[in-house]
mmCIF file with all atom_site columns, C-alpha atoms in Angstrom:
data_model
loop_
_atom_site.group_PDB
_atom_site.id
_atom_site.type_symbol
_atom_site.label_atom_id
_atom_site.label_alt_id
_atom_site.label_comp_id
_atom_site.label_asym_id
_atom_site.label_entity_id
_atom_site.label_seq_id
_atom_site.pdbx_PDB_ins_code
_atom_site.Cartn_x
_atom_site.Cartn_y
_atom_site.Cartn_z
_atom_site.occupancy
_atom_site.B_iso_or_equiv
_atom_site.pdbx_formal_charge
_atom_site.auth_seq_id
_atom_site.auth_comp_id
_atom_site.auth_asym_id
_atom_site.auth_atom_id
_atom_site.pdbx_PDB_model_num
ATOM 1   C CA . UNK B 1 1   ? 10.490  29.931  -6.686  1.00 62.00 ? 1   UNK B CA 1
ATOM 2   C CA . UNK B 1 2   ? 11.432  26.549  -8.057  1.00 83.00 ? 2   UNK B CA 1
ATOM 3   C CA . UNK B 1 3   ? 10.258  24.941  -11.279 1.00 87.00 ? 3   UNK B CA 1
ATOM 4   C CA . UNK B 1 4   ? 8.219   22.519  -9.203  1.00 88.00 ? 4   UNK B CA 1
ATOM 5   C CA . UNK B 1 5   ? 6.405   25.223  -7.224  1.00 89.00 ? 5   UNK B CA 1
ATOM 6   C CA . UNK B 1 6   ? 5.907   27.392  -10.324 1.00 90.00 ? 6   UNK B CA 1
ATOM 7   C CA . UNK B 1 7   ? 4.529   24.392  -12.219 1.00 90.00 ? 7   UNK B CA 1
ATOM 8   C CA . UNK B 1 8   ? 2.091   23.570  -9.403  1.00 90.00 ? 8   UNK B CA 1
ATOM 9   C CA . UNK B 1 9   ? 0.938   27.186  -9.393  1.00 91.00 ? 9   UNK B CA 1
ATOM 10  C CA . UNK B 1 10  ? 0.386   26.941  -13.165 1.00 91.00 ? 10  UNK B CA 1
ATOM 11  C CA . UNK B 1 11  ? -1.457  23.643  -12.628 1.00 91.00 ? 11  UNK B CA 1
ATOM 12  C CA . UNK B 1 12  ? -3.939  25.466  -10.389 1.00 92.00 ? 12  UNK B CA 1
ATOM 13  C CA . UNK B 1 13  ? -4.406  28.137  -13.103 1.00 93.00 ? 13  UNK B CA 1
ATOM 14  C CA . UNK B 1 14  ? -5.013  25.400  -15.696 1.00 91.00 ? 14  UNK B CA 1
ATOM 15  C CA . UNK B 1 15  ? -7.535  23.788  -13.349 1.00 91.00 ? 15  UNK B CA 1
ATOM 16  C CA . UNK B 1 16  ? -9.430  27.061  -12.904 1.00 92.00 ? 16  UNK B CA 1
ATOM 17  C CA . UNK B 1 17  ? -9.386  27.803  -16.660 1.00 89.00 ? 17  UNK B CA 1
ATOM 18  C CA . UNK B 1 18  ? -10.572 24.299  -17.495 1.00 90.00 ? 18  UNK B CA 1
ATOM 19  C CA . UNK B 1 19  ? -13.494 24.652  -15.066 1.00 90.00 ? 19  UNK B CA 1
ATOM 20  C CA . UNK B 1 20  ? -14.473 27.994  -16.609 1.00 91.00 ? 20  UNK B CA 1
ATOM 21  C CA . UNK B 1 21  ? -13.671 27.533  -20.320 1.00 88.00 ? 21  UNK B CA 1
ATOM 22  C CA . UNK B 1 22  ? -13.128 23.801  -20.839 1.00 88.00 ? 22  UNK B CA 1
ATOM 23  C CA . UNK B 1 23  ? -9.368  24.134  -21.390 1.00 88.00 ? 23  UNK B CA 1
ATOM 24  C CA . UNK B 1 24  ? -6.345  26.341  -20.692 1.00 89.00 ? 24  UNK B CA 1
ATOM 25  C CA . UNK B 1 25  ? -5.367  28.285  -23.800 1.00 88.00 ? 25  UNK B CA 1
ATOM 26  C CA . UNK B 1 26  ? -2.794  30.945  -24.542 1.00 87.00 ? 26  UNK B CA 1
ATOM 27  C CA . UNK B 1 27  ? -3.296  32.684  -27.877 1.00 86.00 ? 27  UNK B CA 1
ATOM 28  C CA . UNK B 1 28  ? -0.370  33.409  -30.219 1.00 84.00 ? 28  UNK B CA 1
ATOM 29  C CA . UNK B 1 29  ? -0.308  37.196  -29.509 1.00 86.00 ? 29  UNK B CA 1
ATOM 30  C CA . UNK B 1 30  ? -0.130  36.703  -25.738 1.00 88.00 ? 30  UNK B CA 1
ATOM 31  C CA . UNK B 1 31  ? 2.566   34.053  -26.126 1.00 85.00 ? 31  UNK B CA 1
ATOM 32  C CA . UNK B 1 32  ? 4.592   36.264  -28.475 1.00 87.00 ? 32  UNK B CA 1
ATOM 33  C CA . UNK B 1 33  ? 4.365   39.228  -26.079 1.00 91.00 ? 33  UNK B CA 1
ATOM 34  C CA . UNK B 1 34  ? 6.066   37.256  -23.297 1.00 90.00 ? 34  UNK B CA 1
ATOM 35  C CA . UNK B 1 35  ? 9.751   37.935  -22.762 1.00 93.00 ? 35  UNK B CA 1
ATOM 36  C CA . UNK B 1 36  ? 12.162  35.193  -23.756 1.00 91.00 ? 36  UNK B CA 1
ATOM 37  C CA . UNK B 1 37  ? 12.735  34.411  -20.071 1.00 92.00 ? 37  UNK B CA 1
ATOM 38  C CA . UNK B 1 38  ? 8.978   34.196  -19.323 1.00 91.00 ? 38  UNK B CA 1
ATOM 39  C CA . UNK B 1 39  ? 8.379   32.048  -22.419 1.00 90.00 ? 39  UNK B CA 1
ATOM 40  C CA . UNK B 1 40  ? 11.198  29.677  -21.455 1.00 90.00 ? 40  UNK B CA 1
ATOM 41  C CA . UNK B 1 41  ? 9.919   29.436  -17.863 1.00 91.00 ? 41  UNK B CA 1
ATOM 42  C CA . UNK B 1 42  ? 6.384   28.721  -19.074 1.00 91.00 ? 42  UNK B CA 1
ATOM 43  C CA . UNK B 1 43  ? 7.602   26.027  -21.470 1.00 90.00 ? 43  UNK B CA 1
ATOM 44  C CA . UNK B 1 44  ? 9.655   24.368  -18.700 1.00 91.00 ? 44  UNK B CA 1
ATOM 45  C CA . UNK B 1 45  ? 6.660   24.367  -16.348 1.00 92.00 ? 45  UNK B CA 1
ATOM 46  C CA . UNK B 1 46  ? 4.397   22.868  -19.016 1.00 91.00 ? 46  UNK B CA 1
ATOM 47  C CA . UNK B 1 47  ? 6.976   20.211  -19.862 1.00 92.00 ? 47  UNK B CA 1
ATOM 48  C CA . UNK B 1 48  ? 7.304   19.407  -16.159 1.00 92.00 ? 48  UNK B CA 1
ATOM 49  C CA . UNK B 1 49  ? 3.515   19.034  -15.810 1.00 92.00 ? 49  UNK B CA 1
ATOM 50  C CA . UNK B 1 50  ? 3.319   16.842  -18.933 1.00 92.00 ? 50  UNK B CA 1
ATOM 51  C CA . UNK B 1 51  ? 6.125   14.564  -17.759 1.00 92.00 ? 51  UNK B CA 1
ATOM 52  C CA . UNK B 1 52  ? 4.437   14.231  -14.357 1.00 92.00 ? 52  UNK B CA 1
ATOM 53  C CA . UNK B 1 53  ? 1.237   13.213  -16.167 1.00 92.00 ? 53  UNK B CA 1
ATOM 54  C CA . UNK B 1 54  ? -0.789  16.150  -14.830 1.00 92.00 ? 54  UNK B CA 1
ATOM 55  C CA . UNK B 1 55  ? -1.683  17.756  -18.185 1.00 92.00 ? 55  UNK B CA 1
ATOM 56  C CA . UNK B 1 56  ? -2.080  16.785  -21.824 1.00 91.00 ? 56  UNK B CA 1
ATOM 57  C CA . UNK B 1 57  ? -2.351  18.729  -25.073 1.00 87.00 ? 57  UNK B CA 1
ATOM 58  C CA . UNK B 1 58  ? -5.859  19.788  -25.988 1.00 84.00 ? 58  UNK B CA 1
ATOM 59  C CA . UNK B 1 59  ? -6.024  21.618  -29.346 1.00 78.00 ? 59  UNK B CA 1
ATOM 60  C CA . UNK B 1 60  ? -2.981  22.097  -31.502 1.00 68.00 ? 60  UNK B CA 1
ATOM 61  C CA . UNK B 1 61  ? -3.343  24.850  -34.073 1.00 65.00 ? 61  UNK B CA 1
ATOM 62  C CA . UNK B 1 62  ? -1.445  27.920  -35.193 1.00 58.00 ? 62  UNK B CA 1
ATOM 63  C CA . UNK B 1 63  ? -3.701  30.308  -33.237 1.00 61.00 ? 63  UNK B CA 1
ATOM 64  C CA . UNK B 1 64  ? -3.141  28.531  -29.928 1.00 68.00 ? 64  UNK B CA 1
ATOM 65  C CA . UNK B 1 65  ? 0.490   27.682  -29.249 1.00 80.00 ? 65  UNK B CA 1
ATOM 66  C CA . UNK B 1 66  ? -0.514  26.414  -25.794 1.00 86.00 ? 66  UNK B CA 1
ATOM 67  C CA . UNK B 1 67  ? -3.752  24.515  -25.247 1.00 85.00 ? 67  UNK B CA 1
ATOM 68  C CA . UNK B 1 68  ? -3.912  22.132  -22.297 1.00 90.00 ? 68  UNK B CA 1
ATOM 69  C CA . UNK B 1 69  ? -6.350  20.021  -20.320 1.00 90.00 ? 69  UNK B CA 1
ATOM 70  C CA . UNK B 1 70  ? -5.812  18.338  -16.984 1.00 90.00 ? 70  UNK B CA 1
ATOM 71  C CA . UNK B 1 71  ? -5.550  14.589  -16.688 1.00 91.00 ? 71  UNK B CA 1
ATOM 72  C CA . UNK B 1 72  ? -7.235  12.735  -13.848 1.00 89.00 ? 72  UNK B CA 1
ATOM 73  C CA . UNK B 1 73  ? -3.893  12.746  -12.036 1.00 90.00 ? 73  UNK B CA 1
ATOM 74  C CA . UNK B 1 74  ? -3.680  16.532  -12.438 1.00 88.00 ? 74  UNK B CA 1
ATOM 75  C CA . UNK B 1 75  ? -7.150  17.024  -11.003 1.00 89.00 ? 75  UNK B CA 1
ATOM 76  C CA . UNK B 1 76  ? -6.316  14.755  -8.064  1.00 89.00 ? 76  UNK B CA 1
ATOM 77  C CA . UNK B 1 77  ? -3.148  16.783  -7.434  1.00 89.00 ? 77  UNK B CA 1
ATOM 78  C CA . UNK B 1 78  ? -4.979  20.127  -7.402  1.00 88.00 ? 78  UNK B CA 1
ATOM 79  C CA . UNK B 1 79  ? -7.850  18.797  -5.287  1.00 88.00 ? 79  UNK B CA 1
ATOM 80  C CA . UNK B 1 80  ? -5.453  16.999  -2.893  1.00 85.00 ? 80  UNK B CA 1
ATOM 81  C CA . UNK B 1 81  ? -7.073  13.635  -3.458  1.00 83.00 ? 81  UNK B CA 1
ATOM 82  C CA . UNK B 1 82  ? -4.992  10.938  -1.760  1.00 76.00 ? 82  UNK B CA 1
ATOM 83  C CA . UNK B 1 83  ? -4.422  7.872   -3.903  1.00 66.00 ? 83  UNK B CA 1
ATOM 84  C CA . UNK B 1 84  ? -2.286  4.777   -3.571  1.00 60.00 ? 84  UNK B CA 1
ATOM 85  C CA . UNK B 1 85  ? 0.274   5.102   -6.318  1.00 54.00 ? 85  UNK B CA 1
ATOM 86  C CA . UNK B 1 86  ? 1.385   1.524   -5.856  1.00 53.00 ? 86  UNK B CA 1
ATOM 87  C CA . UNK B 1 87  ? -0.182  -1.638  -4.659  1.00 51.00 ? 87  UNK B CA 1
ATOM 88  C CA . UNK B 1 88  ? 0.125   -2.101  -0.940  1.00 52.00 ? 88  UNK B CA 1
ATOM 89  C CA . UNK B 1 89  ? 2.272   -4.936  0.274   1.00 52.00 ? 89  UNK B CA 1
ATOM 90  C CA . UNK B 1 90  ? 0.068   -7.562  1.817   1.00 52.00 ? 90  UNK B CA 1
ATOM 91  C CA . UNK B 1 91  ? 1.219   -9.621  4.753   1.00 51.00 ? 91  UNK B CA 1
ATOM 92  C CA . UNK B 1 92  ? -1.554  -11.914 5.940   1.00 51.00 ? 92  UNK B CA 1
ATOM 93  C CA . UNK B 1 93  ? -0.879  -13.720 9.170   1.00 50.00 ? 93  UNK B CA 1
ATOM 94  C CA . UNK B 1 94  ? -4.225  -15.493 9.427   1.00 50.00 ? 94  UNK B CA 1
ATOM 95  C CA . UNK B 1 95  ? -5.495  -18.861 8.311   1.00 47.00 ? 95  UNK B CA 1
ATOM 96  C CA . UNK B 1 96  ? -3.111  -18.741 5.349   1.00 49.00 ? 96  UNK B CA 1
ATOM 97  C CA . UNK B 1 97  ? -0.067  -18.100 7.499   1.00 47.00 ? 97  UNK B CA 1
ATOM 98  C CA . UNK B 1 98  ? 2.790   -16.813 5.418   1.00 50.00 ? 98  UNK B CA 1
ATOM 99  C CA . UNK B 1 99  ? 1.236   -15.050 2.397   1.00 50.00 ? 99  UNK B CA 1
ATOM 100 C CA . UNK B 1 100 ? 3.374   -12.062 1.517   1.00 52.00 ? 100 UNK B CA 1
ATOM 101 C CA . UNK B 1 101 ? 3.416   -10.004 -1.660  1.00 53.00 ? 101 UNK B CA 1
ATOM 102 C CA . UNK B 1 102 ? 1.925   -7.430  -3.998  1.00 53.00 ? 102 UNK B CA 1
ATOM 103 C CA . UNK B 1 103 ? -1.190  -8.296  -5.994  1.00 52.00 ? 103 UNK B CA 1
ATOM 104 C CA . UNK B 1 104 ? -0.943  -12.005 -5.461  1.00 49.00 ? 104 UNK B CA 1
ATOM 105 C CA . UNK B 1 105 ? -2.650  -13.868 -8.263  1.00 50.00 ? 105 UNK B CA 1
ATOM 106 C CA . UNK B 1 106 ? -2.496  -17.078 -6.328  1.00 48.00 ? 106 UNK B CA 1
ATOM 107 C CA . UNK B 1 107 ? -1.968  -17.933 -2.720  1.00 47.00 ? 107 UNK B CA 1
ATOM 108 C CA . UNK B 1 108 ? 1.289   -19.311 -1.491  1.00 45.00 ? 108 UNK B CA 1
ATOM 109 C CA . UNK B 1 109 ? 0.432   -21.171 1.652   1.00 49.00 ? 109 UNK B CA 1
ATOM 110 C CA . UNK B 1 110 ? 3.142   -22.157 4.072   1.00 48.00 ? 110 UNK B CA 1
ATOM 111 C CA . UNK B 1 111 ? 1.658   -24.612 6.535   1.00 52.00 ? 111 UNK B CA 1
ATOM 112 C CA . UNK B 1 112 ? 4.999   -25.769 7.889   1.00 61.00 ? 112 UNK B CA 1
ATOM 113 C CA . UNK B 1 113 ? 4.908   -23.739 11.071  1.00 74.00 ? 113 UNK B CA 1
ATOM 114 C CA . UNK B 1 114 ? 7.211   -25.357 13.597  1.00 81.00 ? 114 UNK B CA 1
ATOM 115 C CA . UNK B 1 115 ? 7.340   -24.865 17.333  1.00 82.00 ? 115 UNK B CA 1
ATOM 116 C CA . UNK B 1 116 ? 10.457  -22.692 16.929  1.00 84.00 ? 116 UNK B CA 1
ATOM 117 C CA . UNK B 1 117 ? 8.425   -20.366 14.636  1.00 84.00 ? 117 UNK B CA 1
ATOM 118 C CA . UNK B 1 118 ? 5.692   -20.220 17.259  1.00 84.00 ? 118 UNK B CA 1
ATOM 119 C CA . UNK B 1 119 ? 8.275   -19.551 19.993  1.00 88.00 ? 119 UNK B CA 1
ATOM 120 C CA . UNK B 1 120 ? 9.581   -16.562 17.991  1.00 86.00 ? 120 UNK B CA 1
ATOM 121 C CA . UNK B 1 121 ? 6.041   -15.211 17.608  1.00 84.00 ? 121 UNK B CA 1
ATOM 122 C CA . UNK B 1 122 ? 5.376   -15.566 21.329  1.00 86.00 ? 122 UNK B CA 1
ATOM 123 C CA . UNK B 1 123 ? 8.694   -13.947 22.260  1.00 86.00 ? 123 UNK B CA 1
ATOM 124 C CA . UNK B 1 124 ? 8.003   -11.011 19.931  1.00 84.00 ? 124 UNK B CA 1
ATOM 125 C CA . UNK B 1 125 ? 4.510   -10.507 21.336  1.00 83.00 ? 125 UNK B CA 1
ATOM 126 C CA . UNK B 1 126 ? 3.603   -8.007  24.032  1.00 83.00 ? 126 UNK B CA 1
ATOM 127 C CA . UNK B 1 127 ? 2.558   -10.733 26.493  1.00 83.00 ? 127 UNK B CA 1
ATOM 128 C CA . UNK B 1 128 ? 3.956   -10.485 30.011  1.00 86.00 ? 128 UNK B CA 1
ATOM 129 C CA . UNK B 1 129 ? 6.826   -12.852 30.802  1.00 89.00 ? 129 UNK B CA 1
ATOM 130 C CA . UNK B 1 130 ? 4.473   -14.973 32.886  1.00 89.00 ? 130 UNK B CA 1
ATOM 131 C CA . UNK B 1 131 ? 1.954   -15.227 30.051  1.00 86.00 ? 131 UNK B CA 1
ATOM 132 C CA . UNK B 1 132 ? 4.730   -16.028 27.557  1.00 87.00 ? 132 UNK B CA 1
ATOM 133 C CA . UNK B 1 133 ? 5.874   -18.931 29.740  1.00 90.00 ? 133 UNK B CA 1
ATOM 134 C CA . UNK B 1 134 ? 2.307   -20.244 30.091  1.00 88.00 ? 134 UNK B CA 1
ATOM 135 C CA . UNK B 1 135 ? 1.570   -19.940 26.351  1.00 87.00 ? 135 UNK B CA 1
ATOM 136 C CA . UNK B 1 136 ? 4.853   -21.629 25.398  1.00 89.00 ? 136 UNK B CA 1
ATOM 137 C CA . UNK B 1 137 ? 4.247   -24.482 27.875  1.00 89.00 ? 137 UNK B CA 1
ATOM 138 C CA . UNK B 1 138 ? 0.758   -25.174 26.507  1.00 87.00 ? 138 UNK B CA 1
ATOM 139 C CA . UNK B 1 139 ? 1.833   -24.856 22.881  1.00 86.00 ? 139 UNK B CA 1
ATOM 140 C CA . UNK B 1 140 ? 4.857   -27.079 23.459  1.00 89.00 ? 140 UNK B CA 1
ATOM 141 C CA . UNK B 1 141 ? 2.579   -29.933 24.588  1.00 88.00 ? 141 UNK B CA 1
ATOM 142 C CA . UNK B 1 142 ? 0.367   -29.371 21.532  1.00 85.00 ? 142 UNK B CA 1
ATOM 143 C CA . UNK B 1 143 ? 3.324   -29.365 19.110  1.00 86.00 ? 143 UNK B CA 1
ATOM 144 C CA . UNK B 1 144 ? 4.800   -32.456 20.795  1.00 88.00 ? 144 UNK B CA 1
ATOM 145 C CA . UNK B 1 145 ? 1.533   -34.295 20.085  1.00 86.00 ? 145 UNK B CA 1
ATOM 146 C CA . UNK B 1 146 ? 1.528   -33.035 16.484  1.00 84.00 ? 146 UNK B CA 1
ATOM 147 C CA . UNK B 1 147 ? 5.094   -34.305 15.963  1.00 85.00 ? 147 UNK B CA 1
ATOM 148 C CA . UNK B 1 148 ? 4.227   -37.724 17.415  1.00 86.00 ? 148 UNK B CA 1
ATOM 149 C CA . UNK B 1 149 ? 1.011   -37.760 15.351  1.00 84.00 ? 149 UNK B CA 1
ATOM 150 C CA . UNK B 1 150 ? -0.829  -38.420 18.605  1.00 85.00 ? 150 UNK B CA 1
ATOM 151 C CA . UNK B 1 151 ? -4.478  -37.423 19.021  1.00 83.00 ? 151 UNK B CA 1
ATOM 152 C CA . UNK B 1 152 ? -5.156  -33.928 20.258  1.00 82.00 ? 152 UNK B CA 1
ATOM 153 C CA . UNK B 1 153 ? -7.217  -33.901 23.414  1.00 82.00 ? 153 UNK B CA 1
ATOM 154 C CA . UNK B 1 154 ? -10.255 -31.711 23.803  1.00 83.00 ? 154 UNK B CA 1
ATOM 155 C CA . UNK B 1 155 ? -9.559  -28.489 25.699  1.00 82.00 ? 155 UNK B CA 1
ATOM 156 C CA . UNK B 1 156 ? -5.773  -28.508 25.212  1.00 80.00 ? 156 UNK B CA 1
ATOM 157 C CA . UNK B 1 157 ? -5.767  -24.818 24.286  1.00 79.00 ? 157 UNK B CA 1
ATOM 158 C CA . UNK B 1 158 ? -8.612  -23.658 26.521  1.00 83.00 ? 158 UNK B CA 1
ATOM 159 C CA . UNK B 1 159 ? -6.252  -22.252 29.172  1.00 78.00 ? 159 UNK B CA 1
ATOM 160 C CA . UNK B 1 160 ? -4.527  -19.953 26.662  1.00 81.00 ? 160 UNK B CA 1
ATOM 161 C CA . UNK B 1 161 ? -7.340  -19.339 24.165  1.00 82.00 ? 161 UNK B CA 1
ATOM 162 C CA . UNK B 1 162 ? -8.132  -15.906 25.603  1.00 80.00 ? 162 UNK B CA 1
ATOM 163 C CA . UNK B 1 163 ? -4.472  -14.889 25.267  1.00 77.00 ? 163 UNK B CA 1
ATOM 164 C CA . UNK B 1 164 ? -3.876  -16.001 21.682  1.00 80.00 ? 164 UNK B CA 1
ATOM 165 C CA . UNK B 1 165 ? -7.246  -15.057 20.166  1.00 79.00 ? 165 UNK B CA 1
ATOM 166 C CA . UNK B 1 166 ? -6.308  -11.371 19.935  1.00 74.00 ? 166 UNK B CA 1
ATOM 167 C CA . UNK B 1 167 ? -2.754  -11.929 18.686  1.00 79.00 ? 167 UNK B CA 1
ATOM 168 C CA . UNK B 1 168 ? -3.439  -12.787 15.035  1.00 79.00 ? 168 UNK B CA 1
ATOM 169 C CA . UNK B 1 169 ? 0.047   -13.908 13.947  1.00 82.00 ? 169 UNK B CA 1
ATOM 170 C CA . UNK B 1 170 ? 0.193   -16.495 16.721  1.00 81.00 ? 170 UNK B CA 1
ATOM 171 C CA . UNK B 1 171 ? -3.407  -17.566 16.234  1.00 81.00 ? 171 UNK B CA 1
ATOM 172 C CA . UNK B 1 172 ? -2.823  -17.962 12.498  1.00 82.00 ? 172 UNK B CA 1
ATOM 173 C CA . UNK B 1 173 ? 0.309   -20.042 13.061  1.00 82.00 ? 173 UNK B CA 1
ATOM 174 C CA . UNK B 1 174 ? -1.392  -22.366 15.552  1.00 83.00 ? 174 UNK B CA 1
ATOM 175 C CA . UNK B 1 175 ? -4.505  -22.763 13.395  1.00 82.00 ? 175 UNK B CA 1
ATOM 176 C CA . UNK B 1 176 ? -2.325  -23.425 10.356  1.00 81.00 ? 176 UNK B CA 1
ATOM 177 C CA . UNK B 1 177 ? -0.440  -26.160 12.177  1.00 82.00 ? 177 UNK B CA 1
ATOM 178 C CA . UNK B 1 178 ? -3.645  -27.694 13.513  1.00 81.00 ? 178 UNK B CA 1
ATOM 179 C CA . UNK B 1 179 ? -5.321  -27.601 10.108  1.00 81.00 ? 179 UNK B CA 1
ATOM 180 C CA . UNK B 1 180 ? -2.338  -29.283 8.469   1.00 81.00 ? 180 UNK B CA 1
ATOM 181 C CA . UNK B 1 181 ? -2.230  -31.942 11.206  1.00 79.00 ? 181 UNK B CA 1
ATOM 182 C CA . UNK B 1 182 ? -5.960  -32.640 11.016  1.00 79.00 ? 182 UNK B CA 1
ATOM 183 C CA . UNK B 1 183 ? -6.156  -32.792 7.232   1.00 81.00 ? 183 UNK B CA 1
ATOM 184 C CA . UNK B 1 184 ? -3.006  -34.827 6.579   1.00 78.00 ? 184 UNK B CA 1
ATOM 185 C CA . UNK B 1 185 ? -3.709  -38.533 6.096   1.00 77.00 ? 185 UNK B CA 1
ATOM 186 C CA . UNK B 1 186 ? -2.253  -40.621 8.925   1.00 67.00 ? 186 UNK B CA 1
#
């Protein structure tokens, strides 16, 4: 076996002992009766478990050369509890189009979504070629009006609303552009 596998086997023994007795202890006589090879292997496994953060020392005294307790991480390892070791990367393509990062403490909002950005989103979508052409045609007229700062007519997006409502990146980009246009002083 490998040090890793041996250490995980020992971790399970420590877990069982902790549940029964409150800690995993090896008394001096038992430790001294181990062969030099067994003692070295045990020490390497314990060091491995400590460095991984699975165990910590419990009672240090002359009668107990080894006294260990599991950490929360050690218990999770034995019980196969799945945890996220790192923060997930967040990529929000909604009303705040363009927020990307880990544990954002503030939002970075990029409302400068151009028609070329929208064209890339449409081309990368799973729309049929016919639907892509229709969506691009309708969005082109909308973005032309936004560029000219012309009023947006009611119902401009009604013909493609059912297509873009389920494709969040595109919907977020269009809503972002519309929000910026409508809230910017003329």
